[in-house]
């Protein structure tokens, strides 16, 4: 057991989950009053705001926010509400020179100042400039993500992220771009959806087909408000993919290389993530370049070296990431409250979950792939919606398997026979910690 896992397992055996939080409407209200107004929430990526006037709307409960590039160096966030009679000003995302209201034509500049009131003479000078401006909320950026916070007194984003930011910074997610984005309205509470990606305990069973590439066990630990899990054994493929050391006697290098080639191929077809074209290409040529004496870590290191070389030639060199930094980053990070990141040197898989309006039984769930690619190859991505959780062609085998757990878990939570979860103290620390921090917000 690593020191971190030991600490996290023994620190806190109390279960912090209150099952009613998954489905009672009062918790939706509590979250909207006590949680969402006070946390840093990822609203969009900076790449969506390249030109002045580019904007994205971010909705959470009754609140809608316009995140906009107001000038080449300034991103602002405003409440997306007309100051006349409250109409939403903009929908979705796009680019505008100003924000006109469709109802009676009032208009705001990109920095939230009112530019026009239709037939202003009828107010006889009674309109107050302050009441006319769009109220702003805090906006800060990290790793190419734009975060907003409704709380003017909240700690800075970097203080809030703490160790999560320090650990993920070497991966330079800011220099990656969206490869694809997908979302759906999921028939479960947002916390149930999030928690399908907040532990690795389910992997060997829910994703049983991954066992053929090397069985994985995971350990988890907390980091400030956040949590992370990582491969627990030193000889799993997921660990060797990150280039870690192994203490066990290595299987023949050629076999490891063939397994890696099969694994990267499978990931391409089953989720189109957790890898990039450069890594897949490297994995395919790997079996011809390794010897049977090489350890899994050496085979993995060779694959990463080839992939990094390919990307360097494409003009997107990888940042230098030390072995310790890879190991510390592990597999998966949960950023409180509703963001999950699985970072790799050339790509990052991301998830975001949030409530759907006032319904505790459904949520908006989003998945995206970030990838390191030359600016000339960055695709124009749309956030594609597909509510069919059985559409394997669209979602791929791995997400389909995750989705199949969610509605059943959500419904099972409501059973009178079930009082609370029994969490694996080693592998599900992240989940328990999430509920501890969640209730701290709700009770504060
Ligand atoms: S509601 Fe917007 S101008 Fe009237
Ligand atoms: Fe999963």
GROMACS .gro file of C-alpha atoms and ligand atoms in nm:
model
  449
    1UNK     CA    1   0.000   0.000   0.000
    2UNK     CA    2   0.142   0.339  -0.092
    3UNK     CA    3   0.166   0.597   0.190
    4UNK     CA    4  -0.107   0.808   0.029
    5UNK     CA    5  -0.347   0.517   0.000
    6UNK     CA    6  -0.277   0.413   0.355
    7UNK     CA    7  -0.358   0.758   0.481
    8UNK     CA    8  -0.671   0.792   0.278
    9UNK     CA    9  -0.799   0.452   0.388
   10UNK     CA   10  -0.739   0.504   0.757
   11UNK     CA   11  -0.813   0.876   0.777
   12UNK     CA   12  -1.182   0.861   0.749
   13UNK     CA   13  -1.390   0.547   0.769
   14UNK     CA   14  -1.712   0.736   0.826
   15UNK     CA   15  -1.948   0.727   0.528
   16UNK     CA   16  -2.046   1.083   0.434
   17UNK     CA   17  -2.305   0.994   0.172
   18UNK     CA   18  -2.663   1.088   0.255
   19UNK     CA   19  -2.863   0.888   0.004
   20UNK     CA   20  -3.153   1.136  -0.008
   21UNK     CA   21  -2.912   1.385  -0.165
   22UNK     CA   22  -2.939   1.177  -0.482
   23UNK     CA   23  -3.313   1.215  -0.530
   24UNK     CA   24  -3.498   1.440  -0.280
   25UNK     CA   25  -3.606   1.771  -0.441
   26UNK     CA   26  -3.503   1.959  -0.125
   27UNK     CA   27  -3.140   1.875  -0.206
   28UNK     CA   28  -3.172   2.027  -0.551
   29UNK     CA   29  -3.287   2.348  -0.383
   30UNK     CA   30  -3.010   2.327  -0.124
   31UNK     CA   31  -2.749   2.277  -0.396
   32UNK     CA   32  -2.879   2.577  -0.588
   33UNK     CA   33  -2.864   2.793  -0.274
   34UNK     CA   34  -2.551   2.667  -0.101
   35UNK     CA   35  -2.329   2.480  -0.346
   36UNK     CA   36  -2.347   2.613  -0.701
   37UNK     CA   37  -2.330   2.983  -0.606
   38UNK     CA   38  -2.003   2.931  -0.418
   39UNK     CA   39  -1.785   2.693  -0.619
   40UNK     CA   40  -1.563   2.746  -0.920
   41UNK     CA   41  -1.739   2.589  -1.218
   42UNK     CA   42  -1.585   2.518  -1.556
   43UNK     CA   43  -1.793   2.718  -1.804
   44UNK     CA   44  -1.605   2.659  -2.132
   45UNK     CA   45  -1.261   2.643  -2.293
   46UNK     CA   46  -1.057   2.948  -2.389
   47UNK     CA   47  -1.037   2.809  -2.741
   48UNK     CA   48  -1.410   2.881  -2.773
   49UNK     CA   49  -1.336   3.249  -2.710
   50UNK     CA   50  -1.059   3.325  -2.958
   51UNK     CA   51  -1.190   3.644  -3.117
   52UNK     CA   52  -1.338   3.951  -2.953
   53UNK     CA   53  -1.715   3.893  -2.939
   54UNK     CA   54  -1.690   3.514  -2.917
   55UNK     CA   55  -1.916   3.399  -2.637
   56UNK     CA   56  -2.054   3.087  -2.474
   57UNK     CA   57  -2.357   3.062  -2.247
   58UNK     CA   58  -2.327   2.847  -1.938
   59UNK     CA   59  -2.647   2.748  -1.758
   60UNK     CA   60  -2.674   2.616  -1.405
   61UNK     CA   61  -3.022   2.589  -1.257
   62UNK     CA   62  -3.206   2.919  -1.296
   63UNK     CA   63  -2.885   3.101  -1.375
   64UNK     CA   64  -2.751   3.162  -1.722
   65UNK     CA   65  -2.413   3.324  -1.774
   66UNK     CA   66  -2.260   3.479  -2.086
   67UNK     CA   67  -1.886   3.417  -2.097
   68UNK     CA   68  -1.740   3.652  -2.357
   69UNK     CA   69  -1.407   3.772  -2.491
   70UNK     CA   70  -1.462   4.144  -2.442
   71UNK     CA   71  -1.118   4.247  -2.569
   72UNK     CA   72  -0.810   4.058  -2.692
   73UNK     CA   73  -0.691   4.025  -2.330
   74UNK     CA   74  -1.016   4.016  -2.138
   75UNK     CA   75  -1.272   3.746  -2.075
   76UNK     CA   76  -1.582   3.856  -1.883
   77UNK     CA   77  -1.881   3.671  -1.743
   78UNK     CA   78  -2.222   3.839  -1.716
   79UNK     CA   79  -2.567   3.731  -1.612
   80UNK     CA   80  -2.750   3.653  -1.934
   81UNK     CA   81  -3.056   3.861  -1.848
   82UNK     CA   82  -3.201   4.175  -2.001
   83UNK     CA   83  -3.223   4.454  -1.742
   84UNK     CA   84  -3.555   4.570  -1.887
   85UNK     CA   85  -3.791   4.280  -1.819
   86UNK     CA   86  -3.561   3.988  -1.769
   87UNK     CA   87  -3.551   3.817  -2.106
   88UNK     CA   88  -3.254   3.588  -2.167
   89UNK     CA   89  -3.023   3.780  -2.400
   90UNK     CA   90  -2.839   3.507  -2.591
   91UNK     CA   91  -2.863   3.131  -2.641
   92UNK     CA   92  -2.583   2.885  -2.705
   93UNK     CA   93  -2.256   3.018  -2.836
   94UNK     CA   94  -2.136   3.232  -3.126
   95UNK     CA   95  -1.984   3.567  -3.202
   96UNK     CA   96  -2.151   3.908  -3.168
   97UNK     CA   97  -2.039   4.269  -3.166
   98UNK     CA   98  -2.289   4.347  -2.888
   99UNK     CA   99  -2.578   4.186  -2.703
  100UNK     CA  100  -2.914   4.319  -2.819
  101UNK     CA  101  -3.236   4.204  -2.654
  102UNK     CA  102  -3.485   4.064  -2.902
  103UNK     CA  103  -3.792   4.187  -2.708
  104UNK     CA  104  -3.768   4.570  -2.706
  105UNK     CA  105  -3.422   4.622  -2.846
  106UNK     CA  106  -3.212   4.732  -2.548
  107UNK     CA  107  -2.846   4.657  -2.616
  108UNK     CA  108  -2.519   4.595  -2.427
  109UNK     CA  109  -2.154   4.620  -2.527
  110UNK     CA  110  -1.918   4.325  -2.487
  111UNK     CA  111  -1.802   4.468  -2.155
  112UNK     CA  112  -2.154   4.470  -2.015
  113UNK     CA  113  -2.228   4.842  -2.050
  114UNK     CA  114  -2.568   4.947  -2.175
  115UNK     CA  115  -2.542   5.101  -2.521
  116UNK     CA  116  -2.903   5.153  -2.608
  117UNK     CA  117  -3.246   5.188  -2.450
  118UNK     CA  118  -3.525   5.208  -2.704
  119UNK     CA  119  -3.715   5.541  -2.678
  120UNK     CA  120  -3.516   5.638  -2.371
  121UNK     CA  121  -3.683   5.981  -2.362
  122UNK     CA  122  -3.996   5.818  -2.214
  123UNK     CA  123  -3.803   5.747  -1.891
  124UNK     CA  124  -3.746   6.122  -1.844
  125UNK     CA  125  -3.392   6.065  -1.706
  126UNK     CA  126  -3.500   5.822  -1.431
  127UNK     CA  127  -3.291   5.526  -1.549
  128UNK     CA  128  -2.988   5.460  -1.332
  129UNK     CA  129  -2.665   5.370  -1.514
  130UNK     CA  130  -2.583   5.107  -1.253
  131UNK     CA  131  -2.915   4.928  -1.300
  132UNK     CA  132  -2.853   4.925  -1.672
  133UNK     CA  133  -2.520   4.738  -1.672
  134UNK     CA  134  -2.514   4.361  -1.696
  135UNK     CA  135  -2.413   4.221  -1.355
  136UNK     CA  136  -2.078   4.048  -1.382
  137UNK     CA  137  -1.953   3.742  -1.199
  138UNK     CA  138  -1.600   3.628  -1.136
  139UNK     CA  139  -1.412   3.456  -1.413
  140UNK     CA  140  -1.063   3.303  -1.401
  141UNK     CA  141  -0.878   3.061  -1.625
  142UNK     CA  142  -0.664   2.756  -1.567
  143UNK     CA  143  -0.522   2.502  -1.816
  144UNK     CA  144  -0.725   2.650  -2.100
  145UNK     CA  145  -1.052   2.616  -1.904
  146UNK     CA  146  -1.263   2.919  -1.821
  147UNK     CA  147  -1.414   2.896  -1.473
  148UNK     CA  148  -1.685   3.116  -1.321
  149UNK     CA  149  -1.784   3.174  -0.961
  150UNK     CA  150  -2.092   3.363  -0.838
  151UNK     CA  151  -1.925   3.431  -0.503
  152UNK     CA  152  -1.742   3.763  -0.507
  153UNK     CA  153  -1.557   3.660  -0.189
  154UNK     CA  154  -1.449   3.315  -0.304
  155UNK     CA  155  -1.084   3.217  -0.290
  156UNK     CA  156  -0.891   3.248  -0.616
  157UNK     CA  157  -0.931   2.966  -0.868
  158UNK     CA  158  -0.571   2.855  -0.816
  159UNK     CA  159  -0.615   2.841  -0.438
  160UNK     CA  160  -0.938   2.646  -0.488
  161UNK     CA  161  -0.773   2.395  -0.723
  162UNK     CA  162  -0.462   2.367  -0.506
  163UNK     CA  163  -0.275   2.040  -0.555
  164UNK     CA  164  -0.498   1.942  -0.847
  165UNK     CA  165  -0.365   2.234  -1.050
  166UNK     CA  166  -0.004   2.179  -0.944
  167UNK     CA  167  -0.024   1.812  -1.038
  168UNK     CA  168  -0.189   1.864  -1.374
  169UNK     CA  169   0.005   2.175  -1.483
  170UNK     CA  170   0.297   1.974  -1.631
  171UNK     CA  171   0.051   1.822  -1.884
  172UNK     CA  172  -0.008   2.168  -2.038
  173UNK     CA  173  -0.377   2.107  -2.104
  174UNK     CA  174  -0.394   2.472  -2.211
  175UNK     CA  175  -0.211   2.381  -2.533
  176UNK     CA  176  -0.460   2.104  -2.622
  177UNK     CA  177  -0.773   2.152  -2.831
  178UNK     CA  178  -1.112   1.988  -2.848
  179UNK     CA  179  -1.112   1.678  -3.071
  180UNK     CA  180  -1.479   1.605  -3.002
  181UNK     CA  181  -1.758   1.693  -2.760
  182UNK     CA  182  -2.077   1.504  -2.678
  183UNK     CA  183  -2.357   1.538  -2.426
  184UNK     CA  184  -2.687   1.393  -2.319
  185UNK     CA  185  -2.967   1.433  -2.072
  186UNK     CA  186  -2.911   1.137  -1.843
  187UNK     CA  187  -3.191   0.978  -1.639
  188UNK     CA  188  -3.011   1.002  -1.305
  189UNK     CA  189  -2.893   1.259  -1.054
  190UNK     CA  190  -2.579   1.449  -1.157
  191UNK     CA  191  -2.384   1.302  -0.865
  192UNK     CA  192  -2.465   0.945  -0.973
  193UNK     CA  193  -2.335   1.022  -1.323
  194UNK     CA  194  -2.021   1.192  -1.190
  195UNK     CA  195  -1.948   0.908  -0.952
  196UNK     CA  196  -1.939   0.654  -1.233
  197UNK     CA  197  -1.609   0.826  -1.320
  198UNK     CA  198  -1.485   0.906  -0.974
  199UNK     CA  199  -1.347   0.563  -0.883
  200UNK     CA  200  -1.167   0.281  -1.060
  201UNK     CA  201  -1.330   0.003  -0.856
  202UNK     CA  202  -1.587  -0.067  -1.128
  203UNK     CA  203  -1.338  -0.102  -1.413
  204UNK     CA  204  -1.255  -0.473  -1.387
  205UNK     CA  205  -1.628  -0.564  -1.379
  206UNK     CA  206  -1.817  -0.298  -1.575
  207UNK     CA  207  -1.543  -0.286  -1.839
  208UNK     CA  208  -1.453  -0.657  -1.811
  209UNK     CA  209  -1.316  -0.660  -2.167
  210UNK     CA  210  -1.025  -0.440  -2.053
  211UNK     CA  211  -0.896  -0.728  -1.840
  212UNK     CA  212  -0.746  -0.889  -2.147
  213UNK     CA  213  -0.503  -0.598  -2.170
  214UNK     CA  214  -0.388  -0.646  -1.810
  215UNK     CA  215  -0.604  -0.644  -1.500
  216UNK     CA  216  -0.612  -0.312  -1.319
  217UNK     CA  217  -0.671  -0.232  -0.957
  218UNK     CA  218  -0.687   0.123  -0.841
  219UNK     CA  219  -0.620   0.319  -0.526
  220UNK     CA  220  -0.757   0.662  -0.447
  221UNK     CA  221  -0.669   0.964  -0.238
  222UNK     CA  222  -0.795   1.310  -0.161
  223UNK     CA  223  -0.634   1.640  -0.259
  224UNK     CA  224  -0.792   1.947  -0.098
  225UNK     CA  225  -1.155   1.951  -0.208
  226UNK     CA  226  -1.071   1.719  -0.490
  227UNK     CA  227  -0.975   1.355  -0.536
  228UNK     CA  228  -0.779   1.126  -0.761
  229UNK     CA  229  -0.739   0.757  -0.835
  230UNK     CA  230  -0.447   0.576  -0.988
  231UNK     CA  231  -0.333   0.228  -1.090
  232UNK     CA  232  -0.252   0.032  -0.778
  233UNK     CA  233  -0.023  -0.238  -0.910
  234UNK     CA  234   0.305  -0.171  -1.076
  235UNK     CA  235   0.261  -0.409  -1.366
  236UNK     CA  236  -0.075  -0.306  -1.508
  237UNK     CA  237  -0.091  -0.181  -1.859
  238UNK     CA  238  -0.250   0.146  -1.753
  239UNK     CA  239   0.047   0.212  -1.530
  240UNK     CA  240   0.305   0.111  -1.785
  241UNK     CA  241   0.129   0.328  -2.043
  242UNK     CA  242   0.229   0.619  -1.824
  243UNK     CA  243   0.586   0.499  -1.818
  244UNK     CA  244   0.607   0.394  -1.455
  245UNK     CA  245   0.860   0.157  -1.307
  246UNK     CA  246   0.780  -0.203  -1.243
  247UNK     CA  247   0.921  -0.416  -0.964
  248UNK     CA  248   0.783  -0.747  -1.088
  249UNK     CA  249   0.964  -0.961  -1.339
  250UNK     CA  250   0.862  -0.825  -1.673
  251UNK     CA  251   0.683  -1.040  -1.925
  252UNK     CA  252   0.858  -1.057  -2.263
  253UNK     CA  253   0.882  -0.712  -2.417
  254UNK     CA  254   0.736  -0.819  -2.750
  255UNK     CA  255   0.420  -0.944  -2.577
  256UNK     CA  256   0.383  -0.619  -2.388
  257UNK     CA  257   0.424  -0.426  -2.712
  258UNK     CA  258   0.160  -0.638  -2.885
  259UNK     CA  259  -0.077  -0.585  -2.592
  260UNK     CA  260  -0.020  -0.210  -2.606
  261UNK     CA  261  -0.091  -0.209  -2.979
  262UNK     CA  262  -0.414  -0.400  -2.915
  263UNK     CA  263  -0.507  -0.172  -2.626
  264UNK     CA  264  -0.460   0.155  -2.816
  265UNK     CA  265  -0.653   0.011  -3.111
  266UNK     CA  266  -0.932  -0.096  -2.882
  267UNK     CA  267  -0.948   0.246  -2.712
  268UNK     CA  268  -0.975   0.415  -3.050
  269UNK     CA  269  -1.278   0.205  -3.143
  270UNK     CA  270  -1.435   0.193  -2.797
  271UNK     CA  271  -1.408   0.553  -2.676
  272UNK     CA  272  -1.191   0.744  -2.924
  273UNK     CA  273  -0.987   0.879  -2.635
  274UNK     CA  274  -0.721   0.790  -2.377
  275UNK     CA  275  -0.473   0.813  -2.659
  276UNK     CA  276  -0.396   1.011  -2.972
  277UNK     CA  277  -0.311   0.926  -3.332
  278UNK     CA  278   0.059   0.960  -3.250
  279UNK     CA  279   0.034   0.711  -2.962
  280UNK     CA  280  -0.169   0.469  -3.174
  281UNK     CA  281   0.083   0.485  -3.455
  282UNK     CA  282   0.370   0.436  -3.210
  283UNK     CA  283   0.193   0.135  -3.059
  284UNK     CA  284   0.147  -0.026  -3.401
  285UNK     CA  285   0.517  -0.006  -3.491
  286UNK     CA  286   0.628  -0.092  -3.139
  287UNK     CA  287   0.634  -0.474  -3.170
  288UNK     CA  288   0.905  -0.449  -3.435
  289UNK     CA  289   1.123  -0.221  -3.223
  290UNK     CA  290   1.141  -0.392  -2.886
  291UNK     CA  291   1.328  -0.694  -2.756
  292UNK     CA  292   1.204  -0.964  -2.525
  293UNK     CA  293   1.446  -0.843  -2.255
  294UNK     CA  294   1.277  -0.504  -2.222
  295UNK     CA  295   1.063  -0.440  -1.916
  296UNK     CA  296   0.705  -0.310  -1.958
  297UNK     CA  297   0.824   0.031  -1.844
  298UNK     CA  298   1.096   0.032  -2.110
  299UNK     CA  299   0.848  -0.079  -2.378
  300UNK     CA  300   0.608   0.189  -2.268
  301UNK     CA  301   0.889   0.445  -2.261
  302UNK     CA  302   0.980   0.350  -2.618
  303UNK     CA  303   0.622   0.393  -2.733
  304UNK     CA  304   0.597   0.736  -2.570
  305UNK     CA  305   0.932   0.837  -2.722
  306UNK     CA  306   0.809   0.743  -3.072
  307UNK     CA  307   0.476   0.920  -3.019
  308UNK     CA  308   0.645   1.232  -2.882
  309UNK     CA  309   0.879   1.231  -3.185
  310UNK     CA  310   0.582   1.214  -3.423
  311UNK     CA  311   0.411   1.505  -3.248
  312UNK     CA  312   0.733   1.705  -3.242
  313UNK     CA  313   0.752   1.671  -3.621
  314UNK     CA  314   0.387   1.785  -3.643
  315UNK     CA  315   0.486   2.100  -3.455
  316UNK     CA  316   0.327   2.005  -3.124
  317UNK     CA  317   0.611   1.898  -2.896
  318UNK     CA  318   0.509   1.738  -2.570
  319UNK     CA  319   0.589   1.923  -2.251
  320UNK     CA  320   0.859   1.761  -2.046
  321UNK     CA  321   0.692   1.554  -1.776
  322UNK     CA  322   0.907   1.370  -1.525
  323UNK     CA  323   0.836   1.014  -1.412
  324UNK     CA  324   0.739   1.149  -1.070
  325UNK     CA  325   0.493   1.392  -1.229
  326UNK     CA  326   0.334   1.111  -1.433
  327UNK     CA  327   0.300   0.898  -1.126
  328UNK     CA  328   0.156   1.178  -0.916
  329UNK     CA  329  -0.100   1.257  -1.184
  330UNK     CA  330  -0.225   0.898  -1.179
  331UNK     CA  331  -0.528   0.809  -1.389
  332UNK     CA  332  -0.822   1.030  -1.308
  333UNK     CA  333  -0.886   1.359  -1.123
  334UNK     CA  334  -1.212   1.476  -0.980
  335UNK     CA  335  -1.223   1.855  -0.954
  336UNK     CA  336  -1.493   1.950  -0.704
  337UNK     CA  337  -1.779   1.959  -0.763
  338UNK     CA  338  -1.851   1.833  -1.111
  339UNK     CA  339  -1.548   1.794  -1.336
  340UNK     CA  340  -1.339   1.484  -1.410
  341UNK     CA  341  -1.011   1.485  -1.605
  342UNK     CA  342  -0.800   1.190  -1.725
  343UNK     CA  343  -0.474   1.351  -1.836
  344UNK     CA  344  -0.209   1.206  -2.066
  345UNK     CA  345   0.088   1.370  -2.237
  346UNK     CA  346  -0.085   1.407  -2.572
  347UNK     CA  347  -0.454   1.414  -2.476
  348UNK     CA  348  -0.706   1.441  -2.197
  349UNK     CA  349  -1.052   1.290  -2.157
  350UNK     CA  350  -1.294   1.512  -1.966
  351UNK     CA  351  -1.640   1.485  -1.809
  352UNK     CA  352  -1.880   1.739  -1.661
  353UNK     CA  353  -2.210   1.669  -1.486
  354UNK     CA  354  -2.470   1.918  -1.362
  355UNK     CA  355  -2.835   1.911  -1.260
  356UNK     CA  356  -3.105   1.943  -1.521
  357UNK     CA  357  -3.328   2.231  -1.408
  358UNK     CA  358  -3.501   2.135  -1.080
  359UNK     CA  359  -3.522   1.766  -1.149
  360UNK     CA  360  -3.323   1.546  -0.908
  361UNK     CA  361  -3.381   1.248  -1.139
  362UNK     CA  362  -3.197   1.378  -1.445
  363UNK     CA  363  -2.881   1.564  -1.533
  364UNK     CA  364  -2.676   1.707  -1.817
  365UNK     CA  365  -2.371   1.491  -1.875
  366UNK     CA  366  -2.089   1.592  -2.110
  367UNK     CA  367  -1.783   1.409  -2.241
  368UNK     CA  368  -1.499   1.556  -2.445
  369UNK     CA  369  -1.156   1.473  -2.576
  370UNK     CA  370  -0.876   1.730  -2.572
  371UNK     CA  371  -0.576   1.659  -2.787
  372UNK     CA  372  -0.241   1.813  -2.867
  373UNK     CA  373  -0.256   1.911  -3.235
  374UNK     CA  374  -0.124   2.176  -3.471
  375UNK     CA  375  -0.349   2.482  -3.501
  376UNK     CA  376  -0.399   2.398  -3.871
  377UNK     CA  377  -0.549   2.060  -3.779
  378UNK     CA  378  -0.786   2.175  -3.507
  379UNK     CA  379  -1.133   2.059  -3.609
  380UNK     CA  380  -1.444   2.269  -3.571
  381UNK     CA  381  -1.634   2.082  -3.305
  382UNK     CA  382  -1.999   2.094  -3.219
  383UNK     CA  383  -2.123   1.969  -2.885
  384UNK     CA  384  -2.330   1.676  -3.017
  385UNK     CA  385  -2.636   1.560  -2.824
  386UNK     CA  386  -2.757   1.201  -2.820
  387UNK     CA  387  -2.986   1.086  -2.538
  388UNK     CA  388  -2.982   0.723  -2.649
  389UNK     CA  389  -2.765   0.550  -2.389
  390UNK     CA  390  -2.778   0.232  -2.600
  391UNK     CA  391  -2.633   0.392  -2.917
  392UNK     CA  392  -2.296   0.218  -2.922
  393UNK     CA  393  -2.195   0.365  -3.258
  394UNK     CA  394  -2.222   0.714  -3.110
  395UNK     CA  395  -2.095   0.658  -2.754
  396UNK     CA  396  -1.864   0.358  -2.793
  397UNK     CA  397  -1.851   0.045  -2.581
  398UNK     CA  398  -1.684   0.191  -2.271
  399UNK     CA  399  -1.918   0.485  -2.212
  400UNK     CA  400  -2.215   0.265  -2.299
  401UNK     CA  401  -2.111   0.033  -2.018
  402UNK     CA  402  -2.076   0.325  -1.776
  403UNK     CA  403  -2.414   0.466  -1.879
  404UNK     CA  404  -2.585   0.131  -1.814
  405UNK     CA  405  -2.490   0.158  -1.444
  406UNK     CA  406  -2.631   0.503  -1.383
  407UNK     CA  407  -3.009   0.479  -1.405
  408UNK     CA  408  -3.009   0.148  -1.215
  409UNK     CA  409  -2.792   0.296  -0.939
  410UNK     CA  410  -3.007   0.607  -0.920
  411UNK     CA  411  -3.326   0.402  -0.886
  412UNK     CA  412  -3.172   0.153  -0.644
  413UNK     CA  413  -3.071   0.435  -0.410
  414UNK     CA  414  -3.437   0.504  -0.343
  415UNK     CA  415  -3.511   0.156  -0.211
  416UNK     CA  416  -3.637   0.148   0.147
  417UNK     CA  417  -3.402  -0.146   0.205
  418UNK     CA  418  -3.092   0.058   0.128
  419UNK     CA  419  -2.964   0.305   0.385
  420UNK     CA  420  -2.624   0.406   0.258
  421UNK     CA  421  -2.335   0.281   0.047
  422UNK     CA  422  -2.051   0.070   0.182
  423UNK     CA  423  -1.752   0.232   0.021
  424UNK     CA  424  -1.423   0.060  -0.053
  425UNK     CA  425  -1.190   0.249   0.184
  426UNK     CA  426  -0.900   0.214  -0.054
  427UNK     CA  427  -1.058   0.259  -0.395
  428UNK     CA  428  -1.359   0.483  -0.329
  429UNK     CA  429  -1.207   0.746  -0.101
  430UNK     CA  430  -1.269   1.000  -0.375
  431UNK     CA  431  -1.642   0.937  -0.366
  432UNK     CA  432  -1.670   0.958   0.011
  433UNK     CA  433  -1.456   1.272   0.018
  434UNK     CA  434  -1.677   1.432  -0.246
  435UNK     CA  435  -1.977   1.389  -0.016
  436UNK     CA  436  -1.785   1.521   0.284
  437UNK     CA  437  -1.699   1.842   0.099
  438UNK     CA  438  -2.047   1.858  -0.057
  439UNK     CA  439  -2.215   1.851   0.285
  440UNK     CA  440  -1.970   2.107   0.419
  441UNK     CA  441  -2.102   2.346   0.154
  442UNK     CA  442  -2.464   2.253   0.216
  443UNK     CA  443  -2.432   2.289   0.593
  444UNK     CA  444  -2.235   2.611   0.589
  445LIG     S1  445  -3.707   4.257  -2.217
  445LIG    FE1  446  -3.521   4.311  -2.310
  445LIG     S2  447  -3.561   4.501  -2.405
  445LIG    FE2  448  -3.745   4.449  -2.307
  446LIG    FE1  449  -1.609   0.333  -1.638
   0.00000   0.00000   0.00000
